[in-house]
Short mmCIF file of C-alpha atoms and ligand atoms in Angstrom, two decimals:
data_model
loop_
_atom_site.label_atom_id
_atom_site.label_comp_id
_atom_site.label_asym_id
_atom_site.label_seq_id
_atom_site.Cartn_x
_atom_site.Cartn_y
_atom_site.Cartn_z
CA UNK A 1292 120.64 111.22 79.51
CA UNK A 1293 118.59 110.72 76.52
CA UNK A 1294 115.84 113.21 76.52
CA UNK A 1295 113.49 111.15 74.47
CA UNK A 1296 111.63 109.76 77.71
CA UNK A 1297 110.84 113.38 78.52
CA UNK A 1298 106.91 113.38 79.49
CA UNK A 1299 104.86 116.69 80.38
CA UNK A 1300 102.86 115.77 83.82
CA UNK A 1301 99.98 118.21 84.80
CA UNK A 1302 97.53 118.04 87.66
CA UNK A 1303 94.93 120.49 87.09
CA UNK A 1304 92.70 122.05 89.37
CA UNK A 1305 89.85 124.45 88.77
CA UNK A 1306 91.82 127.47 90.22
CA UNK A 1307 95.42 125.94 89.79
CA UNK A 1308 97.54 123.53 87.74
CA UNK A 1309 100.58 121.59 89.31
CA UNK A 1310 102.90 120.82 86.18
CA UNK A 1311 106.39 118.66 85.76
CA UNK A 1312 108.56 117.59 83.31
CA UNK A 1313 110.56 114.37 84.14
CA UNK A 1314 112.29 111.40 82.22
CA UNK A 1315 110.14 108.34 82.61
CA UNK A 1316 112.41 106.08 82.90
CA UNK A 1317 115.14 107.61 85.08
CA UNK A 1318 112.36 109.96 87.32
CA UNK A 1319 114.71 112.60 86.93
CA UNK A 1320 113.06 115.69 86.81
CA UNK A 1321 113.94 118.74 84.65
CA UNK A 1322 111.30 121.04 85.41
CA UNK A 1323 108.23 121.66 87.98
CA UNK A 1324 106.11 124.33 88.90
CA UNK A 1325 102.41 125.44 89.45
CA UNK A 1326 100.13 128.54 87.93
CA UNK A 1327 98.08 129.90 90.93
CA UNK A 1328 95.15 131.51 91.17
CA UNK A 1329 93.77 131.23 88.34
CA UNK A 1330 90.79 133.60 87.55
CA UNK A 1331 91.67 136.17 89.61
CA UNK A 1332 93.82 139.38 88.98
CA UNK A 1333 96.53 138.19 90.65
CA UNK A 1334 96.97 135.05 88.86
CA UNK A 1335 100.43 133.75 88.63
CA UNK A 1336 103.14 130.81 87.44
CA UNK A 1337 105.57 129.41 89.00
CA UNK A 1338 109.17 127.75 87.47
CA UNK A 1339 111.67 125.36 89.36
CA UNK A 1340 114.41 124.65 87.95
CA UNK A 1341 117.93 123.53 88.95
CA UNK A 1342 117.04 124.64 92.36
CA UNK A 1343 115.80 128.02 90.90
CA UNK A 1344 112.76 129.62 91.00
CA UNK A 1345 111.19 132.24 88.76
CA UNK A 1346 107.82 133.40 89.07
CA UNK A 1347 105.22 135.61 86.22
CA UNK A 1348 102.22 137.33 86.61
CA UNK A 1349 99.63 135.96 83.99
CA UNK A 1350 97.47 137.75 81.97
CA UNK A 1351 94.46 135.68 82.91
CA UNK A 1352 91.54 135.94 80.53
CA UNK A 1353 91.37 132.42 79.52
CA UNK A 1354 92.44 130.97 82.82
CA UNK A 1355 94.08 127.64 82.27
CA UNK A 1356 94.77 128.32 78.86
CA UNK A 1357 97.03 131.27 79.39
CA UNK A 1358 98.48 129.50 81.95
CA UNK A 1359 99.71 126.88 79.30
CA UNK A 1360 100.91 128.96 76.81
CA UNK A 1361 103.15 130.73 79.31
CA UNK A 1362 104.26 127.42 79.93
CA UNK A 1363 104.72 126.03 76.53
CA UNK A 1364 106.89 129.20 76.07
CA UNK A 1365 109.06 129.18 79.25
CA UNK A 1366 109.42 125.13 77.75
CA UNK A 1367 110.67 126.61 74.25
CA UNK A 1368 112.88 129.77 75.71
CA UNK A 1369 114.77 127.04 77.99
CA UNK A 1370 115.37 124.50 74.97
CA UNK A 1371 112.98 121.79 76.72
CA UNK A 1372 109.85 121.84 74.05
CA UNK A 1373 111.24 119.48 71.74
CA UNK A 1374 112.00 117.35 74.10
CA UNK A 1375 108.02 116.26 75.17
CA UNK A 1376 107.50 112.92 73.82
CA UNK A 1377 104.11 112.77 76.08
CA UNK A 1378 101.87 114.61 77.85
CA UNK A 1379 100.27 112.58 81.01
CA UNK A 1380 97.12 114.26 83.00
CA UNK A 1381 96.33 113.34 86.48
CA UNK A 1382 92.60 112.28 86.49
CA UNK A 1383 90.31 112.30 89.85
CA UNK A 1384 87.39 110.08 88.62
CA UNK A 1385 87.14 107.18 86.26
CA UNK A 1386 84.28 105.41 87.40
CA UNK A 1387 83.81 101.95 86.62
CA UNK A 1388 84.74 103.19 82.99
CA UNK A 1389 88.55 103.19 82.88
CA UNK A 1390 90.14 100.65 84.82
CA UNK A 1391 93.65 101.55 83.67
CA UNK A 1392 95.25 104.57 82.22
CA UNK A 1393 94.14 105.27 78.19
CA UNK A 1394 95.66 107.52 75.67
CA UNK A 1395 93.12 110.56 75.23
CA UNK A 1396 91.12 110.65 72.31
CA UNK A 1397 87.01 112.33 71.87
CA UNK A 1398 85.72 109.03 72.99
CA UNK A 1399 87.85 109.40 76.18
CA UNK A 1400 87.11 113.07 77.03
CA UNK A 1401 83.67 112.16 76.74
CA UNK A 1402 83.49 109.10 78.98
CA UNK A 1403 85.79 111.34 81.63
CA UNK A 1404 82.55 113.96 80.96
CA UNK A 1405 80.03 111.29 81.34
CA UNK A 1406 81.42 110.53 85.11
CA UNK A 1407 82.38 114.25 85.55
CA UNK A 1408 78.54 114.34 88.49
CA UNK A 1409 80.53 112.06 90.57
CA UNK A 1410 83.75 114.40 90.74
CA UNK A 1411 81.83 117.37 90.02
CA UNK A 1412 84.81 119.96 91.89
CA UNK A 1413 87.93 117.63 89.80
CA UNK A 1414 87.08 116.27 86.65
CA UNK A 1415 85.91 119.34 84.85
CA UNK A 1416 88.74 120.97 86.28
CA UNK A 1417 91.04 117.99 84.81
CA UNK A 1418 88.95 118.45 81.44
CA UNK A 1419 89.79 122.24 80.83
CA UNK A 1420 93.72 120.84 81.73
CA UNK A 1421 93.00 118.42 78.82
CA UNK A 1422 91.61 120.55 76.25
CA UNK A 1423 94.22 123.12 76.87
CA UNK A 1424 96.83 120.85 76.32
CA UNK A 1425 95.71 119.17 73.16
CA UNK A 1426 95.95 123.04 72.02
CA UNK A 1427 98.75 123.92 73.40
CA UNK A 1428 100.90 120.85 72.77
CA UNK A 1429 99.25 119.37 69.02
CA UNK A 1430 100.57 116.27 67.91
CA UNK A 1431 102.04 115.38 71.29
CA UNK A 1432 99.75 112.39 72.69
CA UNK A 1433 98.48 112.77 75.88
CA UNK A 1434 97.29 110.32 78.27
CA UNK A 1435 94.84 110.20 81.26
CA UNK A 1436 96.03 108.57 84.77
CA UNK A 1437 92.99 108.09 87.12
CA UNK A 1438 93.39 108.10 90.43
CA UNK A 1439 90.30 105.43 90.70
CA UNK A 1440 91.63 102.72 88.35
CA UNK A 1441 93.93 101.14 90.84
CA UNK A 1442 91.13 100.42 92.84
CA UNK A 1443 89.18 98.84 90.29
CA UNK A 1444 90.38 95.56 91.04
CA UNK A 1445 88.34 95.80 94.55
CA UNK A 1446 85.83 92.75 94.98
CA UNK A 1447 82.23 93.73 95.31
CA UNK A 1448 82.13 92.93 99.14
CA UNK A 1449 84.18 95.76 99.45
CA UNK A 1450 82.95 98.42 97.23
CA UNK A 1451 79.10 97.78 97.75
CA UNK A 1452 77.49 100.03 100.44
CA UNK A 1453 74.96 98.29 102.09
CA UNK A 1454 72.28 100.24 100.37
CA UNK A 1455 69.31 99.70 98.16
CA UNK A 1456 71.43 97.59 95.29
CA UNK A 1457 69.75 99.96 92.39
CA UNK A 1458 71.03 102.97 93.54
CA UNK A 1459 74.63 101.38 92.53
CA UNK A 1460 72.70 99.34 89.17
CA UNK A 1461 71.30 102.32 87.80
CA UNK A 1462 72.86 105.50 89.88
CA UNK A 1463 76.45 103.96 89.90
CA UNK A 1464 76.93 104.87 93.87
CA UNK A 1465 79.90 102.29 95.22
CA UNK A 1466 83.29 102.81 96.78
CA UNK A 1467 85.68 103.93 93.80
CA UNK A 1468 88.64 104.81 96.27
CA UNK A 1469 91.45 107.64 95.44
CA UNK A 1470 95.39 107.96 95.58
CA UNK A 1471 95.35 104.72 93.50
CA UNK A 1472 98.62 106.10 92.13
CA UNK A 1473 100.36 106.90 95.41
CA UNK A 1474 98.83 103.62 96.71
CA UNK A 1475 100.36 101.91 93.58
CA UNK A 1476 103.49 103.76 93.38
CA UNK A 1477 104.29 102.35 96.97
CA UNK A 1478 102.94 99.05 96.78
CA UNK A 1479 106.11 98.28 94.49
CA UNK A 1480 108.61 100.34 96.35
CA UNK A 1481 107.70 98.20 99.16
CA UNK A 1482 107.98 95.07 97.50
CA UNK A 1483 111.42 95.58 96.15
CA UNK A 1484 112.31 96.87 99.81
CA UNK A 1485 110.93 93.80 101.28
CA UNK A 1486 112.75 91.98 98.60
CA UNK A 1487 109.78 90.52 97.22
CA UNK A 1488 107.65 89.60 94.05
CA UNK A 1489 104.58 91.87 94.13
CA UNK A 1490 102.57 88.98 92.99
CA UNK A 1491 103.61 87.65 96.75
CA UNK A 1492 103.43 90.59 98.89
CA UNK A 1493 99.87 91.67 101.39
CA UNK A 1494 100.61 95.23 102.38
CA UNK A 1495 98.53 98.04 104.06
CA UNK A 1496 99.64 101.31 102.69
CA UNK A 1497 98.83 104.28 104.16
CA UNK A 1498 98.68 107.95 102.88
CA UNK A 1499 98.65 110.69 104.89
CA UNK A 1500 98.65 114.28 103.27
CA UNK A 1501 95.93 117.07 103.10
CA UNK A 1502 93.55 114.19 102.15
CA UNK A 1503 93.99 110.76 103.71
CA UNK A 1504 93.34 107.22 102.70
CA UNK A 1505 94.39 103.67 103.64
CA UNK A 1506 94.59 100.56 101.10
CA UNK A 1507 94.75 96.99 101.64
CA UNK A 1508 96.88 95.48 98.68
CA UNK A 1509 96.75 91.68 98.10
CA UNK A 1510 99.66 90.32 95.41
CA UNK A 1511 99.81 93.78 94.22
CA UNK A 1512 96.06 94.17 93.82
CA UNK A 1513 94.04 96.98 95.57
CA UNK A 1514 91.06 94.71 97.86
CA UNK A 1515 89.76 97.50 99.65
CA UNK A 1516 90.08 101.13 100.58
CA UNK A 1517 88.84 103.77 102.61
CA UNK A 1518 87.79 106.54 100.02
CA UNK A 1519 84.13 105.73 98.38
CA UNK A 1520 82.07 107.38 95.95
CA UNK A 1521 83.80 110.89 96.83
CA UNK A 1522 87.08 111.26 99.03
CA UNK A 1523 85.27 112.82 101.78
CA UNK A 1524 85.04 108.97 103.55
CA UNK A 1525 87.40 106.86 105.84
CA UNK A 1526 89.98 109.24 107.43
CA UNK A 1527 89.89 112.01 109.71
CA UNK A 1528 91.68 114.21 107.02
CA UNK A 1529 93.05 118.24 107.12
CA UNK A 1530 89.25 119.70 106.59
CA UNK A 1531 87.21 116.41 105.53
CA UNK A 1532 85.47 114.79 108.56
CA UNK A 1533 86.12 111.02 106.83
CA UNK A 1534 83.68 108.82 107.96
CA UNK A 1535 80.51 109.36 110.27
CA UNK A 1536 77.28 108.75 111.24
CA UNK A 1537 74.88 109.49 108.18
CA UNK A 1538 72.49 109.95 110.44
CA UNK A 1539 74.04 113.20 111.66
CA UNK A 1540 73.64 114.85 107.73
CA UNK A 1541 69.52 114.05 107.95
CA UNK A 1542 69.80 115.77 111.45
CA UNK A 1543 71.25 118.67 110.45
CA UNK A 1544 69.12 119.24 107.34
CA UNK A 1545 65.62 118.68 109.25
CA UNK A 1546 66.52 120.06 113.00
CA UNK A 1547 69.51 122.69 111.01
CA UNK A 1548 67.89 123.60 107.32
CA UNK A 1549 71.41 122.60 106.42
CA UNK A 1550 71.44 121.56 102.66
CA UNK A 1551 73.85 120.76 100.02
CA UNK A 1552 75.72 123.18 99.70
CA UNK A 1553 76.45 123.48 103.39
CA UNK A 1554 76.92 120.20 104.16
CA UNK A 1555 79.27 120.37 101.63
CA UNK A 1556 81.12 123.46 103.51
CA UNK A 1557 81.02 121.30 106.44
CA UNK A 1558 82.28 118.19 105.97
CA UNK A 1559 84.61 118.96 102.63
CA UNK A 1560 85.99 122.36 104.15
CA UNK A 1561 85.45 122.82 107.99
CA UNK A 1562 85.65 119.21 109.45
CA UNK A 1563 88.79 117.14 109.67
CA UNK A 1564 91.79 118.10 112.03
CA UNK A 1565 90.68 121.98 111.18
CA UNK A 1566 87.35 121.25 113.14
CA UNK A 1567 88.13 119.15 115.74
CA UNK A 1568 91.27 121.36 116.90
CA UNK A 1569 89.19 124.83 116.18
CA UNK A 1570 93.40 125.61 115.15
CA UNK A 1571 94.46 124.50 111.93
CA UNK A 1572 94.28 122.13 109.10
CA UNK A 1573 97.79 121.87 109.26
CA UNK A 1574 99.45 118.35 110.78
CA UNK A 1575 102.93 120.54 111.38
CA UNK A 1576 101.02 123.56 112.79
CA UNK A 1577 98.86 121.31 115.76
CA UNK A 1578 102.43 119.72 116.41
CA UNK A 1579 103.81 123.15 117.19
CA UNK A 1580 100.64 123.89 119.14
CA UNK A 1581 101.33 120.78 121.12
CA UNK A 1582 104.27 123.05 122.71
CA UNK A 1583 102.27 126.04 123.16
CA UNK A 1584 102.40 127.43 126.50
CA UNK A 1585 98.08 127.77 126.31
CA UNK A 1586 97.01 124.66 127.89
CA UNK A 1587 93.40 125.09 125.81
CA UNK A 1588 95.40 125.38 122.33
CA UNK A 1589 98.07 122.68 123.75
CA UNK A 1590 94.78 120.30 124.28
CA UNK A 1591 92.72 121.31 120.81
CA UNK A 1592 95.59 120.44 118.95
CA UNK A 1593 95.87 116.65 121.09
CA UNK A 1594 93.06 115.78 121.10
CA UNK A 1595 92.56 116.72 116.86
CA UNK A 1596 95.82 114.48 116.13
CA UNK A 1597 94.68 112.01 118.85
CA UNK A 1598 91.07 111.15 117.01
CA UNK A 1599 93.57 111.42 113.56
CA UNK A 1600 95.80 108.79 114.81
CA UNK A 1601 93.07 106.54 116.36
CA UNK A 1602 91.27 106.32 112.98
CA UNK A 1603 94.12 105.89 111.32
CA UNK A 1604 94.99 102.96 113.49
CA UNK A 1605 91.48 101.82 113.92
CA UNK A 1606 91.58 101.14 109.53
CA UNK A 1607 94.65 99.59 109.42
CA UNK A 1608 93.67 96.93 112.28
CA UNK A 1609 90.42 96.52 110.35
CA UNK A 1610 92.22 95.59 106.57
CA UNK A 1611 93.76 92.94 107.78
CA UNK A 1612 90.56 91.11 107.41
CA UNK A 1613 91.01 91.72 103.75
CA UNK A 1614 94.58 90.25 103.47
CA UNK A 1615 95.94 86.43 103.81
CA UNK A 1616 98.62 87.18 105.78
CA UNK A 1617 100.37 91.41 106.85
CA UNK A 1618 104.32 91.66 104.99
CA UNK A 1619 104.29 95.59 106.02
CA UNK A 1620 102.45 98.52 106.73
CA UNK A 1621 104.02 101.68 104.26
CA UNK A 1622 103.49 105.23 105.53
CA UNK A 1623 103.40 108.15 102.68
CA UNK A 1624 102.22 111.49 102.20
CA UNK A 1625 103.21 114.91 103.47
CA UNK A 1626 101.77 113.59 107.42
CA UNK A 1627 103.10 109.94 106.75
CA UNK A 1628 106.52 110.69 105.46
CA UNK A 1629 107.31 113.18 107.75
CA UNK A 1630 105.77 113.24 110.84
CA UNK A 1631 107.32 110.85 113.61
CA UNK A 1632 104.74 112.03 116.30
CA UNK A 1633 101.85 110.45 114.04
CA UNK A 1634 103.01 107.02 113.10
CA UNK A 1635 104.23 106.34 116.50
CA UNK A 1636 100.85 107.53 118.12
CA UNK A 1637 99.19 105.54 115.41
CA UNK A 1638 101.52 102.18 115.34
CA UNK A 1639 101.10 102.38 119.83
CA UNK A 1640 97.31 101.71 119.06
CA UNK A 1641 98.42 98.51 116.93
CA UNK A 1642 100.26 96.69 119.90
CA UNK A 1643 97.25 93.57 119.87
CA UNK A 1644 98.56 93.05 116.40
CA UNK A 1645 101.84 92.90 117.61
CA UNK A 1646 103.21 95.45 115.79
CA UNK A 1647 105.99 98.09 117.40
CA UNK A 1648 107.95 100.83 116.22
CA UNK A 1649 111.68 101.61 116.75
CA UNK A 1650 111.67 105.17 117.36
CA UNK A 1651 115.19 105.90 116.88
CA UNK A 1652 114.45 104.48 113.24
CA UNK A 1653 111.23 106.20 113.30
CA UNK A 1654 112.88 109.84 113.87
CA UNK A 1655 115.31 108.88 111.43
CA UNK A 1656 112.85 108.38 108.45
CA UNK A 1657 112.16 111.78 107.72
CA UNK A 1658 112.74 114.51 104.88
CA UNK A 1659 112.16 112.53 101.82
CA UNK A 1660 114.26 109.85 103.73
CA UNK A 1661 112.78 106.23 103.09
CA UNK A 1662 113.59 103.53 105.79
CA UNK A 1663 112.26 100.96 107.84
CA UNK A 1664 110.75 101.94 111.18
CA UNK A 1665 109.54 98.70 112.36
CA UNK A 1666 110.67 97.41 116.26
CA UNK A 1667 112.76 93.95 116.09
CA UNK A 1668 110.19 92.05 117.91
CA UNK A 1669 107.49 93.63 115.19
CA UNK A 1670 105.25 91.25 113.47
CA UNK A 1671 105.81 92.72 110.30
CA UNK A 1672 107.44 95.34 108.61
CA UNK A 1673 106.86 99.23 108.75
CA UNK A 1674 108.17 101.53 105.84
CA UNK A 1675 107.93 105.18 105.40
CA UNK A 1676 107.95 105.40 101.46
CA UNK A 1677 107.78 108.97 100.15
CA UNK A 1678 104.91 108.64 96.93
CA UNK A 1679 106.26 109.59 93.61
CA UNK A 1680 102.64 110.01 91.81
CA UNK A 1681 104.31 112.03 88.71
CA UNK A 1682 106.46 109.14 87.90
CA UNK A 1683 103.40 106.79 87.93
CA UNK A 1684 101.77 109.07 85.35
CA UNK A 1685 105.19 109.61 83.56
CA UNK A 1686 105.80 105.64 83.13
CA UNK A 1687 102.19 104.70 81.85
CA UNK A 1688 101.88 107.92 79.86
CA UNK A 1689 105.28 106.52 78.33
CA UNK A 1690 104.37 102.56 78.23
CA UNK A 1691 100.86 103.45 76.17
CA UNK A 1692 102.35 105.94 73.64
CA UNK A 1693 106.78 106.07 72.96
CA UNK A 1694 107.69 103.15 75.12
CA UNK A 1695 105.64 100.04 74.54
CA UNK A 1696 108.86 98.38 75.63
CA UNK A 1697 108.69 99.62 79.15
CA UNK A 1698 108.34 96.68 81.68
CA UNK A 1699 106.43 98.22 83.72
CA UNK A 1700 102.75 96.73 86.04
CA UNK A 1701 100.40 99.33 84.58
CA UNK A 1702 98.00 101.19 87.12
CA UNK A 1703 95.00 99.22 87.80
CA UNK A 1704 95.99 96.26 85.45
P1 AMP B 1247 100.45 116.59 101.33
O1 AMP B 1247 98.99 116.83 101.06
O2 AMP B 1247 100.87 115.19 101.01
O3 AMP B 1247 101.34 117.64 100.72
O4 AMP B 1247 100.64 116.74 102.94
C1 AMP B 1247 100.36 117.93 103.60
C2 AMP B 1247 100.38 117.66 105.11
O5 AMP B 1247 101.66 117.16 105.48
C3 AMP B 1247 100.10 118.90 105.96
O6 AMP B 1247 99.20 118.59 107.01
C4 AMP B 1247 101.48 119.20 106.53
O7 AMP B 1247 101.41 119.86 107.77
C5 AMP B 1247 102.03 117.80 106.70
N1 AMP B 1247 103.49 117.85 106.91
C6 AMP B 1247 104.43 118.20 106.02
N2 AMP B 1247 105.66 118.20 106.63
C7 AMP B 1247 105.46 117.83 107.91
C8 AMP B 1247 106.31 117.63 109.04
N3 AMP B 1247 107.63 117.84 108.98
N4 AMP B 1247 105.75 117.23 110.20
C9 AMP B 1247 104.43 117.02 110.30
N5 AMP B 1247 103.57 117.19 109.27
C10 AMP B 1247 104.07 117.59 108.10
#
């Protein structure tokens, strides 16, 4: 394996970084970890590597920095620094700004500053990721991957809110969506499963992890999806509420005194399947409380995954208005690749459509394990895909700086 395609992948958080090292062209990954913590005393990194793991204590005065150079030299101890022929950085926000992935230079960290109010808990996290890179790493180009730029392509019908129209002229407030890799990433997979041009396929893909979103893809083009401005709308997700009544936050804050910053608690942090159950956040947790012997837990955790699964169901229905005709409905994610219970609770909502699950296939695609799931009298296809978002930030972080050659449909183009 030549280890010229090797590119540096790092998803940074304000309190964490997820990192990976992986051959763009092959996906094979050499590397992966994540620093934990960060800012506290007990601040740590961990290394996978050919099935091992290794874990170090950081000394943590400069946070993500330190974090890096323990990584940079864990990457030269092991052989692997000289390898890097890329850095890519996962990016939460690119407003209406970056429409595709760029290679990172001042102008870029300044227009990723400039949109930084409408992600204000990601992008300055994905900044000081950035910065600490182009330190750690000089002379290796780096690259930004947004997770917004897929859905760029989105017509206005669907990212206007039916608001006073200056507040998105001069304040910028639309829909921008999120995953846009994941939702990309899967888009093709499907395609090639459904042995199909993209430029031909309509597909609903759905991903369903810790946060949740749905995305209506025409000829490989995003046309709508549930996210807006922030990720807190659409989906019942693990603690975001996803959509509601906005009448409910001007209740709150004149009946309540509720204001930002709680509301922010609330719906970011306490809503979503952790507030409707009163249990967990957790999709595998409620499933185990669906056996529990307590008929009050036993009914929390239904009736949580219930109102998930009807919202779920309730979007998908609902983008087919946005597509000319349905190939296939893709299920991702932690919830969507793994958890049978879901996607057949979600896909028995979807019987008008005349779509029907086969739940022998259904059980079967589990574990990392991609497959059709779709009934033989279904009136299109349903795939469980499991996402691959470092690759998507591997190939373009490749295509823009080592491999121009690379055939591949950039994000968002
Ligand atoms: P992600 O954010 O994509 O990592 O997904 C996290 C979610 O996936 C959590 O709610 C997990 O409980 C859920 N999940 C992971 N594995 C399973 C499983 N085997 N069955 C049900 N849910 C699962």
């Amino acid at each position: 394996m030549s280890s010229a395609n090797q590119v540096l992948v790092l998803n940074c958080g304000s309190s964490s970084f997820k990192f990976a090292l992986l051959n763009s062209e092959t996906g094979t990954e050499t590397l992966s970890g994540l620093a934990e913590r960060l800012g506290s005393d007990d601040a740590s990194i961990t290394f996978k590597r050919n099935g091992n793991k290794n874990s170090l204590s950081l000394n943590d005065k400069n946070r993500h920095l330190d974090a890096i150079k323990t990584l940079v030299s864990y990457l030269e101890t092991e052989g692997l620094s000289n390898d890097i022929a890329a850095v890519g950085h996962r990016v939460v926000h690119g407003g209406e700004k970056f429409t595709e992935s760029v290679v990172i230079d001042s102008s870029t960290i300044k227009s990723i500053e400039d949109v930084s109010s409408l992600a204000p808990l990601h992008n300055p996290a994905n900044l000081i990721g950035i910065e600490a890179a182009m330190v750690a790493f000089p002379g290796i180009p780096q690259v930004a991957v947004f997770d917004t730029a897929f859905h760029q392509s989105m017509p206005a019908k669907a990212y206007l809110y039916a608001i006073d129209k200056q507040l998105y002229k001069e304040k910028g407030i639309r829909r921008y969506g999120f995953h846009g890799t994941s939702h990309f990433y899967v888009s093709r997979q499907a395609a090639e499963s459904l042995a199909k041009q993209i430029s031909e396929t309509s597909v609903i893909t759905v991903h369903l992890g810790n946060g949740c979103s749905v995305c209506a893809i025409e000829n490989g083009q995003s046309v709508d999806t549930s996210m807006g401005l922030t990720p807190m709308e659409g989906l019942v997700m693990g603690t975001r509420s996803g959509d509601l009544d906005p009448g409910i936050t001007i209740y709150l804050m004149r009946k309540y005194g509720y204001d930002a910053d709680k509301l922010d608690q609330l719906l970011n942090k306490q809503s979503g399947l952790l507030g409707l159950s009163g249990l967990s956040n957790d999709c595998r947790t409620l499933e185990q409380a669906l056996e529990s012997e307590d008929e009050q837990t036993q009914q929390s955790a239904q009736l949580a995954l219930e109102v998930f699964s009807y919202r779920v169901a309730k979007y998908i229905a609902s983008y087919t208005c946005a597509l000319t005709h349905l190939d296939a409905v893709v299920f991702t994610g932690g919830i969507g690749e793994n958890s049978d219970y879901l996607r057949s609770r979600i896909i028995a909502h979807l019987g008008v459509l005349g779509l029907s699950v086969d739940e022998a296939r259904n059980t079967a695609a589990r574990f990392g394990h991609s497959g059709p799931i779709h009934g033989n009298d279904s009136r299109a296809a349903i795939w469980v895909i499991p996402t691959n978002e470092e690759l998507v930030i591997a190939q373009d972080a490749a295509r823009l700086t080592f491999n121009h050659s690379q055939d591949n449909q950039q994000q968002g183009a």
